[in-house]
PDB file of C-alpha atoms in Angstrom:
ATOM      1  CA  UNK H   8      -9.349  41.298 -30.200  1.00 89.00           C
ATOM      2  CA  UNK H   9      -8.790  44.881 -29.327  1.00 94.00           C
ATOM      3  CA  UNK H  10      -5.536  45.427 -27.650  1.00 97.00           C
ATOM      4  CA  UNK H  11      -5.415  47.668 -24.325  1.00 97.00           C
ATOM      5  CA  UNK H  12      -2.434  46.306 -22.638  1.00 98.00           C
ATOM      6  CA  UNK H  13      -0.329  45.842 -25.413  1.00 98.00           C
ATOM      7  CA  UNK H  14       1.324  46.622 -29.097  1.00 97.00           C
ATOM      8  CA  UNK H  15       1.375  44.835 -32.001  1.00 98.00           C
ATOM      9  CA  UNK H  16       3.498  45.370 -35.290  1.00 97.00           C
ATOM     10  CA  UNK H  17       4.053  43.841 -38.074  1.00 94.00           C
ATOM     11  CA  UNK H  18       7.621  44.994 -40.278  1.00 92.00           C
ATOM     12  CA  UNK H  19       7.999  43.162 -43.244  1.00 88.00           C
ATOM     13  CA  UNK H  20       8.193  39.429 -41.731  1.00 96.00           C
ATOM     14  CA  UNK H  21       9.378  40.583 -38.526  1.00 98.00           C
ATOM     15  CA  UNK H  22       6.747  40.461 -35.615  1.00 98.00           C
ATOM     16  CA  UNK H  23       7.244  42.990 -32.792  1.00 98.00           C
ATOM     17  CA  UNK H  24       5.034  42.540 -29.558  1.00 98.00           C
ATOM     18  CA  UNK H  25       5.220  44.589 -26.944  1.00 98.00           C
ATOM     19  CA  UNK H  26       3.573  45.228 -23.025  1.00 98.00           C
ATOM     20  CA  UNK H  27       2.245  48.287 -22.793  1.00 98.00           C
ATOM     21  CA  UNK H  28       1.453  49.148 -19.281  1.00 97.00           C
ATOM     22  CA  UNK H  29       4.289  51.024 -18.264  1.00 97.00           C
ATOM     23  CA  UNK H  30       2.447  52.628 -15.009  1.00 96.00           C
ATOM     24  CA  UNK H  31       2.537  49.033 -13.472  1.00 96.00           C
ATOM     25  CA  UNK H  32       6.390  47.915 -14.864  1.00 97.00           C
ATOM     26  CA  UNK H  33       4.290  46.331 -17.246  1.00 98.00           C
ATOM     27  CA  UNK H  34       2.465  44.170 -14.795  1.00 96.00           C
ATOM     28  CA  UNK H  35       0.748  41.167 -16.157  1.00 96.00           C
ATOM     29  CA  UNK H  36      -3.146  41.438 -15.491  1.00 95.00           C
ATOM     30  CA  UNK H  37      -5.533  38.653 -17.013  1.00 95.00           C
ATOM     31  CA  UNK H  38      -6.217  40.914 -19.217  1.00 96.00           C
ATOM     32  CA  UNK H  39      -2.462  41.108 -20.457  1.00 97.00           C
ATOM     33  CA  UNK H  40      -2.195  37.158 -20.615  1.00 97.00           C
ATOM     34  CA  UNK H  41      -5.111  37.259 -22.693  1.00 97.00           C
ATOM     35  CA  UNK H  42      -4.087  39.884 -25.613  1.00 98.00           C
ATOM     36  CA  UNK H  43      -0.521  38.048 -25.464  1.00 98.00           C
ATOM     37  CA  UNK H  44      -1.585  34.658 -26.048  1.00 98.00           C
ATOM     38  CA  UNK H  45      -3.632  36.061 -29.000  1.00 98.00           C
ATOM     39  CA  UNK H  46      -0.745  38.139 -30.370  1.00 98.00           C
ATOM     40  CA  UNK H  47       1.325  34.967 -30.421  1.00 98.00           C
ATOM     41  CA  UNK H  48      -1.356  32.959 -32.045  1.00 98.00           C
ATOM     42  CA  UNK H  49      -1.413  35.614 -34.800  1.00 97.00           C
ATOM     43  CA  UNK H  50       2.357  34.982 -34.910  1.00 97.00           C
ATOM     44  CA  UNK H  51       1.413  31.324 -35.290  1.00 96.00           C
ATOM     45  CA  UNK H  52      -1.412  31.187 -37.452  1.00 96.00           C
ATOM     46  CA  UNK H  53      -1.208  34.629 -39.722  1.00 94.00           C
ATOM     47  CA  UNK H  54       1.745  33.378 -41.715  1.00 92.00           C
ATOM     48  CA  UNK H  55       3.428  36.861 -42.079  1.00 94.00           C
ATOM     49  CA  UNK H  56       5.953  35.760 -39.529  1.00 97.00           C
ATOM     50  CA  UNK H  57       9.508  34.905 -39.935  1.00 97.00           C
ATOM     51  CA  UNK H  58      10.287  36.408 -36.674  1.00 98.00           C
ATOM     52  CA  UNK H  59       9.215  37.559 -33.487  1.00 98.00           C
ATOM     53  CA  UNK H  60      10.635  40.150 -31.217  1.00 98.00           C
ATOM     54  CA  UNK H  61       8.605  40.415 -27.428  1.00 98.00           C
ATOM     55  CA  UNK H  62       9.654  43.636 -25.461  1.00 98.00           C
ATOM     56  CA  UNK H  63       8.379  45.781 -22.572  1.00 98.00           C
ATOM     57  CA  UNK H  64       7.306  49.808 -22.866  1.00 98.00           C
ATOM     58  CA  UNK H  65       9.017  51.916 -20.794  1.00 97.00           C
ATOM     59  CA  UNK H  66      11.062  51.410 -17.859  1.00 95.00           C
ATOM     60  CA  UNK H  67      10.659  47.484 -17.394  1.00 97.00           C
ATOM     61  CA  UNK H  68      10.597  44.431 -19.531  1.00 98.00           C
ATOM     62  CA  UNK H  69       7.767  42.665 -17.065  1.00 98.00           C
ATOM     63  CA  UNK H  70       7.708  43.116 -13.830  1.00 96.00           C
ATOM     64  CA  UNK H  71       5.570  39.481 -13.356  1.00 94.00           C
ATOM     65  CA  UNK H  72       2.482  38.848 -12.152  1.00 91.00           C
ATOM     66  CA  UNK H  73      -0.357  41.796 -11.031  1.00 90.00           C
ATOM     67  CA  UNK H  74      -0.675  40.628  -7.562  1.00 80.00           C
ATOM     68  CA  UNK H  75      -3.855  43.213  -7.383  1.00 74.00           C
ATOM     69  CA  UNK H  76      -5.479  41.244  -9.823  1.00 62.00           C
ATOM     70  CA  UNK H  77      -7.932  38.043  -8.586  1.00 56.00           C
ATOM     71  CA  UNK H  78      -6.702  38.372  -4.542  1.00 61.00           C
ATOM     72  CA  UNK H  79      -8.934  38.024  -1.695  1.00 59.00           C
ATOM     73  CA  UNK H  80      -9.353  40.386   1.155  1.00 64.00           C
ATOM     74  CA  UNK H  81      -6.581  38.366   3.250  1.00 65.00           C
ATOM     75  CA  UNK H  82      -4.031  38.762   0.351  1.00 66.00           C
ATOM     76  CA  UNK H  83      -4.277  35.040  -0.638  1.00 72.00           C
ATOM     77  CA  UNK H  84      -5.227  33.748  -4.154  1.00 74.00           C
ATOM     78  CA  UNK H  85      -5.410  30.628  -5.963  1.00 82.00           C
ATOM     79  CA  UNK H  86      -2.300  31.126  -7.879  1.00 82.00           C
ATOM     80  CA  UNK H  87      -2.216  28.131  -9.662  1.00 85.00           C
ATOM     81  CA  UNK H  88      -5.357  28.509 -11.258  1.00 87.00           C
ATOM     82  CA  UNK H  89      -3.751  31.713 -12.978  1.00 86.00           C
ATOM     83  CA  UNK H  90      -0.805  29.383 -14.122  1.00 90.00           C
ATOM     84  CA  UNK H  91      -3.191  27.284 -15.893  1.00 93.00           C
ATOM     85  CA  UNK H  92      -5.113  29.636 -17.300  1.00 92.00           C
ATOM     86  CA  UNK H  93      -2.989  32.206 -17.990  1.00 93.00           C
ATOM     87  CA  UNK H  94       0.822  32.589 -17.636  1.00 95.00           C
ATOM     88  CA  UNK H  95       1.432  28.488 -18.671  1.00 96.00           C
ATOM     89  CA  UNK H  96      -0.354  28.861 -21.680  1.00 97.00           C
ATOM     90  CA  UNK H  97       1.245  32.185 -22.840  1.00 97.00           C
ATOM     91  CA  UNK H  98       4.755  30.409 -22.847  1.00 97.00           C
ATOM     92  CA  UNK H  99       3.285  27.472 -23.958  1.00 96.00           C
ATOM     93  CA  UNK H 100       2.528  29.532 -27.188  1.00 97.00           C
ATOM     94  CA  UNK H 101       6.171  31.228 -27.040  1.00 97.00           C
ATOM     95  CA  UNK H 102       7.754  27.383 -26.754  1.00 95.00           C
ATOM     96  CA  UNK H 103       6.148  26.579 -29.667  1.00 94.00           C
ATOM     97  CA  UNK H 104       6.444  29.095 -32.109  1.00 96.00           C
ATOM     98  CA  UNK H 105       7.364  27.780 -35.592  1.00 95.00           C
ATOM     99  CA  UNK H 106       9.864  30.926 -35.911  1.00 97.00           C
ATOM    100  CA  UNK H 107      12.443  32.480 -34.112  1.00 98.00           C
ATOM    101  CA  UNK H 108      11.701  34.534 -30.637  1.00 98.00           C
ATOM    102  CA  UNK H 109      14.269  37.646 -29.438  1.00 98.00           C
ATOM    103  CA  UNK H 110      13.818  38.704 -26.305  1.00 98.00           C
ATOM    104  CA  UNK H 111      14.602  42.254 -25.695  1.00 98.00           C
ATOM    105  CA  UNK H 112      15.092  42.891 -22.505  1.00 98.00           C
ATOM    106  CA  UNK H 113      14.875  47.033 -21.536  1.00 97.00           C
ATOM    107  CA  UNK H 114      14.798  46.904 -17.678  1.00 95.00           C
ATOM    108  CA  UNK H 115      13.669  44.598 -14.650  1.00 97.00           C
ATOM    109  CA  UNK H 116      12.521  41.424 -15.572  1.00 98.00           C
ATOM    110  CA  UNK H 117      11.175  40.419 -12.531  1.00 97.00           C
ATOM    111  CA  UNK H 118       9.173  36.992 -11.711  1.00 96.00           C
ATOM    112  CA  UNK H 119       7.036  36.201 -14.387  1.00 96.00           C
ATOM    113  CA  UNK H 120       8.479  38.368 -16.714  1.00 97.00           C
ATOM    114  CA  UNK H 121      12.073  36.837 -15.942  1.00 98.00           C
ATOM    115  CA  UNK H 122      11.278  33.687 -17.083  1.00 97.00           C
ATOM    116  CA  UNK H 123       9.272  34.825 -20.358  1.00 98.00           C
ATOM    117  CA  UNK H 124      12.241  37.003 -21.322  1.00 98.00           C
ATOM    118  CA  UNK H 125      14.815  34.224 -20.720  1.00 97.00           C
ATOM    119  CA  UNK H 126      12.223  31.862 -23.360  1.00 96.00           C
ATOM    120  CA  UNK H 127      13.843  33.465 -26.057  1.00 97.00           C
ATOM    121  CA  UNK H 128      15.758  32.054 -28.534  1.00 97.00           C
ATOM    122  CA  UNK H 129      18.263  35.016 -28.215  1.00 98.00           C
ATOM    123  CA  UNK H 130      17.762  37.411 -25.154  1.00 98.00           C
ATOM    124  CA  UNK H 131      19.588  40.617 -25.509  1.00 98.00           C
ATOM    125  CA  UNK H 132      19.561  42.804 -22.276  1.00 98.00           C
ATOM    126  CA  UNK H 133      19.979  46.914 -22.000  1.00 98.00           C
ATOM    127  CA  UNK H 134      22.865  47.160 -19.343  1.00 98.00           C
ATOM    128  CA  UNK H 135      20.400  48.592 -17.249  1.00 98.00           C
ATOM    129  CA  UNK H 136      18.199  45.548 -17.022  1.00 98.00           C
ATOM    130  CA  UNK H 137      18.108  42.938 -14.355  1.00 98.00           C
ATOM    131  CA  UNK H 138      16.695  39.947 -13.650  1.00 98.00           C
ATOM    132  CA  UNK H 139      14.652  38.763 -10.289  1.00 98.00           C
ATOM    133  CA  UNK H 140      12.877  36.016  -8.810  1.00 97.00           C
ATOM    134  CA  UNK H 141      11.975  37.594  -6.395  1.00 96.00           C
ATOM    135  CA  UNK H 142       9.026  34.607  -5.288  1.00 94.00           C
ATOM    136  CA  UNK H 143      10.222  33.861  -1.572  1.00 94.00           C
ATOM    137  CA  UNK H 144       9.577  37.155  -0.676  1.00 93.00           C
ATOM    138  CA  UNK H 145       6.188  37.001  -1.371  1.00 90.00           C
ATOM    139  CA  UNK H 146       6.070  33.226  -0.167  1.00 92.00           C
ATOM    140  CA  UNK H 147       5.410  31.813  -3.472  1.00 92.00           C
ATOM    141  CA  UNK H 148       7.679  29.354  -5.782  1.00 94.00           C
ATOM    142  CA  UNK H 149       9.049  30.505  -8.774  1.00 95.00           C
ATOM    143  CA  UNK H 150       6.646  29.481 -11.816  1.00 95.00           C
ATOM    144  CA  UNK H 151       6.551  30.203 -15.397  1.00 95.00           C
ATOM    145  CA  UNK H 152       8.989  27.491 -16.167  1.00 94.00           C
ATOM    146  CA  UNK H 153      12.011  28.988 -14.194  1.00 95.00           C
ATOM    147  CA  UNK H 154      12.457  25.977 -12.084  1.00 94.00           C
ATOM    148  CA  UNK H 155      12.893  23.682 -15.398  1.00 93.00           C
ATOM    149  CA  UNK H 156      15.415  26.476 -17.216  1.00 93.00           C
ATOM    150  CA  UNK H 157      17.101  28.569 -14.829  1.00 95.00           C
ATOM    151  CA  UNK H 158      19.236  25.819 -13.448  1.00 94.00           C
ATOM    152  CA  UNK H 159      19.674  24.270 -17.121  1.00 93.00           C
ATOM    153  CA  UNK H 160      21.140  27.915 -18.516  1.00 94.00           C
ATOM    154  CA  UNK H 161      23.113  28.984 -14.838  1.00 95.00           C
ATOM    155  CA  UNK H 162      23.421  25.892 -13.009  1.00 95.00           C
ATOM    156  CA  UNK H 163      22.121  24.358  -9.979  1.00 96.00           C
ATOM    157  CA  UNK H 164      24.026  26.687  -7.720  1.00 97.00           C
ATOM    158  CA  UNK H 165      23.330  29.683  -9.253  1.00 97.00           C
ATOM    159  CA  UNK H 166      19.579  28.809  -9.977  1.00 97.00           C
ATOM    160  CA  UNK H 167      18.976  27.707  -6.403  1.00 97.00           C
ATOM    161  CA  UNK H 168      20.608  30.872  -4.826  1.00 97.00           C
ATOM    162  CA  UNK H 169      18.369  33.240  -7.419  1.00 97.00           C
ATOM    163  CA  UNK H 170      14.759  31.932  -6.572  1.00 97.00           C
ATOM    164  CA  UNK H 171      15.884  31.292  -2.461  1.00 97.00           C
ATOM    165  CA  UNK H 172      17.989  34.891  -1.895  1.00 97.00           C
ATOM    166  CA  UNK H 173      15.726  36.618  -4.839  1.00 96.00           C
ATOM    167  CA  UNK H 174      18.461  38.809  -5.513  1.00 96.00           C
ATOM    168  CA  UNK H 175      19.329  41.005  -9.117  1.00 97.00           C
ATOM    169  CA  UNK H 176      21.091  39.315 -11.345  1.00 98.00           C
ATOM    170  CA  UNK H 177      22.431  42.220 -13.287  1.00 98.00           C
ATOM    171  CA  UNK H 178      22.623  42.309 -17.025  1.00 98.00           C
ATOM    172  CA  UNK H 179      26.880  41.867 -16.608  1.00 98.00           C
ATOM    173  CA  UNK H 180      26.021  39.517 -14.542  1.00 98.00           C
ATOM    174  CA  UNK H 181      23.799  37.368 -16.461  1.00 98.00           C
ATOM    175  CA  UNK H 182      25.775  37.658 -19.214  1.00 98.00           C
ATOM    176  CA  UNK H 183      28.987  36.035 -17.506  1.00 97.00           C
ATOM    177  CA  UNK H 184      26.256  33.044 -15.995  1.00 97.00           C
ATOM    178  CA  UNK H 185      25.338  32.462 -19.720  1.00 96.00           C
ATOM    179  CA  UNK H 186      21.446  33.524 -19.315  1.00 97.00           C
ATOM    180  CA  UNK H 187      21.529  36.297 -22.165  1.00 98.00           C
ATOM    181  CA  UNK H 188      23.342  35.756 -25.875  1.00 98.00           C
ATOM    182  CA  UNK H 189      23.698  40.051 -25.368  1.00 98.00           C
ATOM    183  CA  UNK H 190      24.439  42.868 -23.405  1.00 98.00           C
ATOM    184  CA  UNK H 191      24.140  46.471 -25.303  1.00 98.00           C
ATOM    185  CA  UNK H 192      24.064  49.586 -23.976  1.00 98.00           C
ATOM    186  CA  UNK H 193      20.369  50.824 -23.173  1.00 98.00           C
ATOM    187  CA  UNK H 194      20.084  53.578 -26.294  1.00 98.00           C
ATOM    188  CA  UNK H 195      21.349  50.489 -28.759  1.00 98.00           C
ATOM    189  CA  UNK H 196      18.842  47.840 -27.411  1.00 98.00           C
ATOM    190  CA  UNK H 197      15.907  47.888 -29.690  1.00 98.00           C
ATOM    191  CA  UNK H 198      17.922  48.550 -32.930  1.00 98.00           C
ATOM    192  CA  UNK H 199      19.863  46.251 -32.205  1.00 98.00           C
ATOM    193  CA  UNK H 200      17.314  44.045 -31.320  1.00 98.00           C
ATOM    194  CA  UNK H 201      15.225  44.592 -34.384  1.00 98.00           C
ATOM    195  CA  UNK H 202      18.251  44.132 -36.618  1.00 97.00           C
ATOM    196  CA  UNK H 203      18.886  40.385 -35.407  1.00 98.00           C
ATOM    197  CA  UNK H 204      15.000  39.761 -35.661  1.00 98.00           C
ATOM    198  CA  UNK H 205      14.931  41.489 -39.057  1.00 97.00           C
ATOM    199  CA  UNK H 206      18.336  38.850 -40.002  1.00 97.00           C
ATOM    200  CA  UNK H 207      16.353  36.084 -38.601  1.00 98.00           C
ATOM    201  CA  UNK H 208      13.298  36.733 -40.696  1.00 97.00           C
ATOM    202  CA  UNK H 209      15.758  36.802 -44.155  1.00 97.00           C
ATOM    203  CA  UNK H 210      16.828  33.531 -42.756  1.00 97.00           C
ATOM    204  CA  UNK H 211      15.845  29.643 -43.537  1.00 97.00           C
ATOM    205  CA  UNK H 212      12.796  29.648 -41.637  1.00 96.00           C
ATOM    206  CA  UNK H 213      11.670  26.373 -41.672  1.00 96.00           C
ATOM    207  CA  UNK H 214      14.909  25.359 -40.617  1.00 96.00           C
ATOM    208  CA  UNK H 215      14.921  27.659 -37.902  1.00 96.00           C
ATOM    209  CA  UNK H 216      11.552  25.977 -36.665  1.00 96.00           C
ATOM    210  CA  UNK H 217      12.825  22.648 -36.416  1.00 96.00           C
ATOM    211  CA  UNK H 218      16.424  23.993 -34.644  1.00 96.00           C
ATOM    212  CA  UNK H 219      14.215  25.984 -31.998  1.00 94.00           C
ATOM    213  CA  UNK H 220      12.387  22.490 -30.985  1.00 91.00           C
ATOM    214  CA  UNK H 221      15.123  20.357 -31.270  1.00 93.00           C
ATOM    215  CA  UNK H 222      17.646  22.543 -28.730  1.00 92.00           C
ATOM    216  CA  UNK H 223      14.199  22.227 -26.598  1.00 88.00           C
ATOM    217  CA  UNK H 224      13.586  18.464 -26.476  1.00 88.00           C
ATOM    218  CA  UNK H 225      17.883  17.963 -26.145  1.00 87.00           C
ATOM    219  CA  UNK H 226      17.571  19.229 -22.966  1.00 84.00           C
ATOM    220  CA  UNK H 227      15.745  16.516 -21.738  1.00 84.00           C
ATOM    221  CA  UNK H 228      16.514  13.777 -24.298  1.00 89.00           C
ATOM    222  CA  UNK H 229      19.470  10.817 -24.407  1.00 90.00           C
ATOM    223  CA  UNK H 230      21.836  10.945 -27.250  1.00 91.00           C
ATOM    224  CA  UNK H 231      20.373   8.472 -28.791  1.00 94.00           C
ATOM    225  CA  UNK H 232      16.738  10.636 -28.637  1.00 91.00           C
ATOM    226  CA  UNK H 233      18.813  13.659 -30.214  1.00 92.00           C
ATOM    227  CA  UNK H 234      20.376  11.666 -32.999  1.00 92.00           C
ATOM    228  CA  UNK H 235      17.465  10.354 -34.185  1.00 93.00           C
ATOM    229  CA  UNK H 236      16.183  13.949 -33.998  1.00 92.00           C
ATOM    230  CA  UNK H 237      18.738  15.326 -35.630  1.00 91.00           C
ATOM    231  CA  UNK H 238      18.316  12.577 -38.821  1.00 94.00           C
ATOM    232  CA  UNK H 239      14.606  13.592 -38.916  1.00 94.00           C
ATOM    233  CA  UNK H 240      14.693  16.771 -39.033  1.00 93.00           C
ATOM    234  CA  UNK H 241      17.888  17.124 -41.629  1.00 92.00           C
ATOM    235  CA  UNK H 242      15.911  14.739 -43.895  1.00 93.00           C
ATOM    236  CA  UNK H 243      12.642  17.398 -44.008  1.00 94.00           C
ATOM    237  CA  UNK H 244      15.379  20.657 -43.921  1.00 93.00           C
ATOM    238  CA  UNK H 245      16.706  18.873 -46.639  1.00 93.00           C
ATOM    239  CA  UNK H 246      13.410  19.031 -49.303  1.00 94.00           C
ATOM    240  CA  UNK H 247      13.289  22.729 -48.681  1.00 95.00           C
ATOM    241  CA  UNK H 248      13.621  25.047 -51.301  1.00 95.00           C
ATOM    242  CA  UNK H 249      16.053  27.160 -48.531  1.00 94.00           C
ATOM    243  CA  UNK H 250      18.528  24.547 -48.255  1.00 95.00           C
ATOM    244  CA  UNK H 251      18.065  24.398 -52.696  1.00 94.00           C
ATOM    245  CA  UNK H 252      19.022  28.046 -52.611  1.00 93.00           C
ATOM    246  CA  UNK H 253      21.489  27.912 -49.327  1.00 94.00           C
ATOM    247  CA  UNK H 254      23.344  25.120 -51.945  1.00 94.00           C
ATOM    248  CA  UNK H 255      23.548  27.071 -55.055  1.00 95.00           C
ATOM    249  CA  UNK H 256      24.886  30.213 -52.607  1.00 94.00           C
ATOM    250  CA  UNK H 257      27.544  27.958 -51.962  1.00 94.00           C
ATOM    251  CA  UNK H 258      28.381  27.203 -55.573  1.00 95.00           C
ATOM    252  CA  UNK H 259      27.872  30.526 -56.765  1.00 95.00           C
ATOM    253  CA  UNK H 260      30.048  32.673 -54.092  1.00 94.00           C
ATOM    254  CA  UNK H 261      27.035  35.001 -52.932  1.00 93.00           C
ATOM    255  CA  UNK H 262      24.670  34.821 -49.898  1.00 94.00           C
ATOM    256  CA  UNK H 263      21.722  33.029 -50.154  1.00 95.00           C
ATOM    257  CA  UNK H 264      18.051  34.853 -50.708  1.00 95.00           C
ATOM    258  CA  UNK H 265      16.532  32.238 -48.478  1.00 95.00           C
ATOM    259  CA  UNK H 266      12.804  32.503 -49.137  1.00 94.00           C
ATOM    260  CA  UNK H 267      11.260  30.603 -45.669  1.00 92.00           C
ATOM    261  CA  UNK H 268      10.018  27.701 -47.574  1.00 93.00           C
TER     262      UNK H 268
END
């Protein structure tokens, strides 16, 4: 696939994708679900991968969906035929990467594009950024998984008073509520950024894989579910050859040259 509507790089094992229709506030057209949901199958399938970074160009992270895009002459749309074909299976792809996500987050992050830049595994935020749901407005629900992880990150109080007031929630802000790992100021976001993806990708990848999945299914799973989890997924971290070198680190007073397998 040809990409129009976005970037994709590849830095030694680090994976950098990022929306590239700053006009719009990076608006997400069909056309942009599309070339994402390949760029993260690439990050899938490729192999190259030991992290991924997802940012916005320009002044915005996302600014959600293109409301232009598929509307009829009365302003209506089936919206939930663009969930299903487009925005659910784009995080769908992000939930289930088999490496670490960062989320860098360089402005609004608005609708949509809130809830795919709060999917990372580590969300940094430019103190300029903010985040919106800004659905009631418009007289739509929020969508892209914000009503299952907004109140599980902020609370029920919090979460119910962003998608009903559809209010900023400022970078500060979301940093106190416990939404983002980091707030930076805007000129240090994407090094900083890039360093923690490039330290994830030097990092025990497989291990990594199964701790991204695990912290996903405990959030809906008994104790009992996550200890059994746990036990699982120690006994195939433990045949790695990561945890082999991640031991003989130990031993030998000198960090480990973790090789992903």
């Amino acid at each position: 696939m040809r990409y129009e509507h976005i970037r994709f790089e590849r830095a030694d094992a680090v994976a950098t994708v990022t929306i590239d229709r700053p006009d719009t506030l990076n608006a997400l057209a069909p056309q942009t679900l599309a070339e994402l949901i390949h760029a993260f199958d690439r990050i899938r399938d490729e192999g190259f991968a030991r992290a991924a970074l997802l940012t916005g160009a320009g002044r915005a992270f996302c600014s959600g969906a293109d409301l232009s895009a598929a509307q009829g002459e009365d302003g209506t749309a089936d919206r939930g035929a663009q969930l299903e074909t487009g925005f659910n299976p784009l995080l769908e792809r992000m939930h289930d990467l088999p490496v670490p996500l960062v989320t860098a987050v360089n402005g609004a992050a608005a609708g949509g594009g809130c809830g795919y830049a709060l999917a990372g595994d580590i969300v940094i935020a430019a103190r300029s950024a903010y985040f919106l749901q800004p659905f009631a407005r418009i007289g739509l629900v929020p969508d892209v998984g914000s009503t299952w992880l907004l109140p599980r990150l902020a609370g029920r109080a919090r979460a119910t008073a962003m998608m009903m007031l559809g209010e900023r929630v400022s970078a500060e802000q979301a940093l106190d509520w416990g939404l983002i790992w980091q707030m930076v100021e805007d000129e240090a976001l994407m090094p900083t950024a890039r360093a923690l993806a490039a330290r994830l990708a030097a990092g025990p990848t497989i291990a990594y894989g199964l701790m991204r999945r695990a912290i996903a299914d405990g959030l809906a799973s008994t104790l009992g579910e996550s200890l059994e989890r746990e036990r699982r997924d120690q006994q195939t971290a433990g045949y790695t050859d990561d945890h082999a070198e991640g031991v003989r680190a130990f031993r030998e007073k000198r960090e480990p040259r973790f090789s992903g397998r």
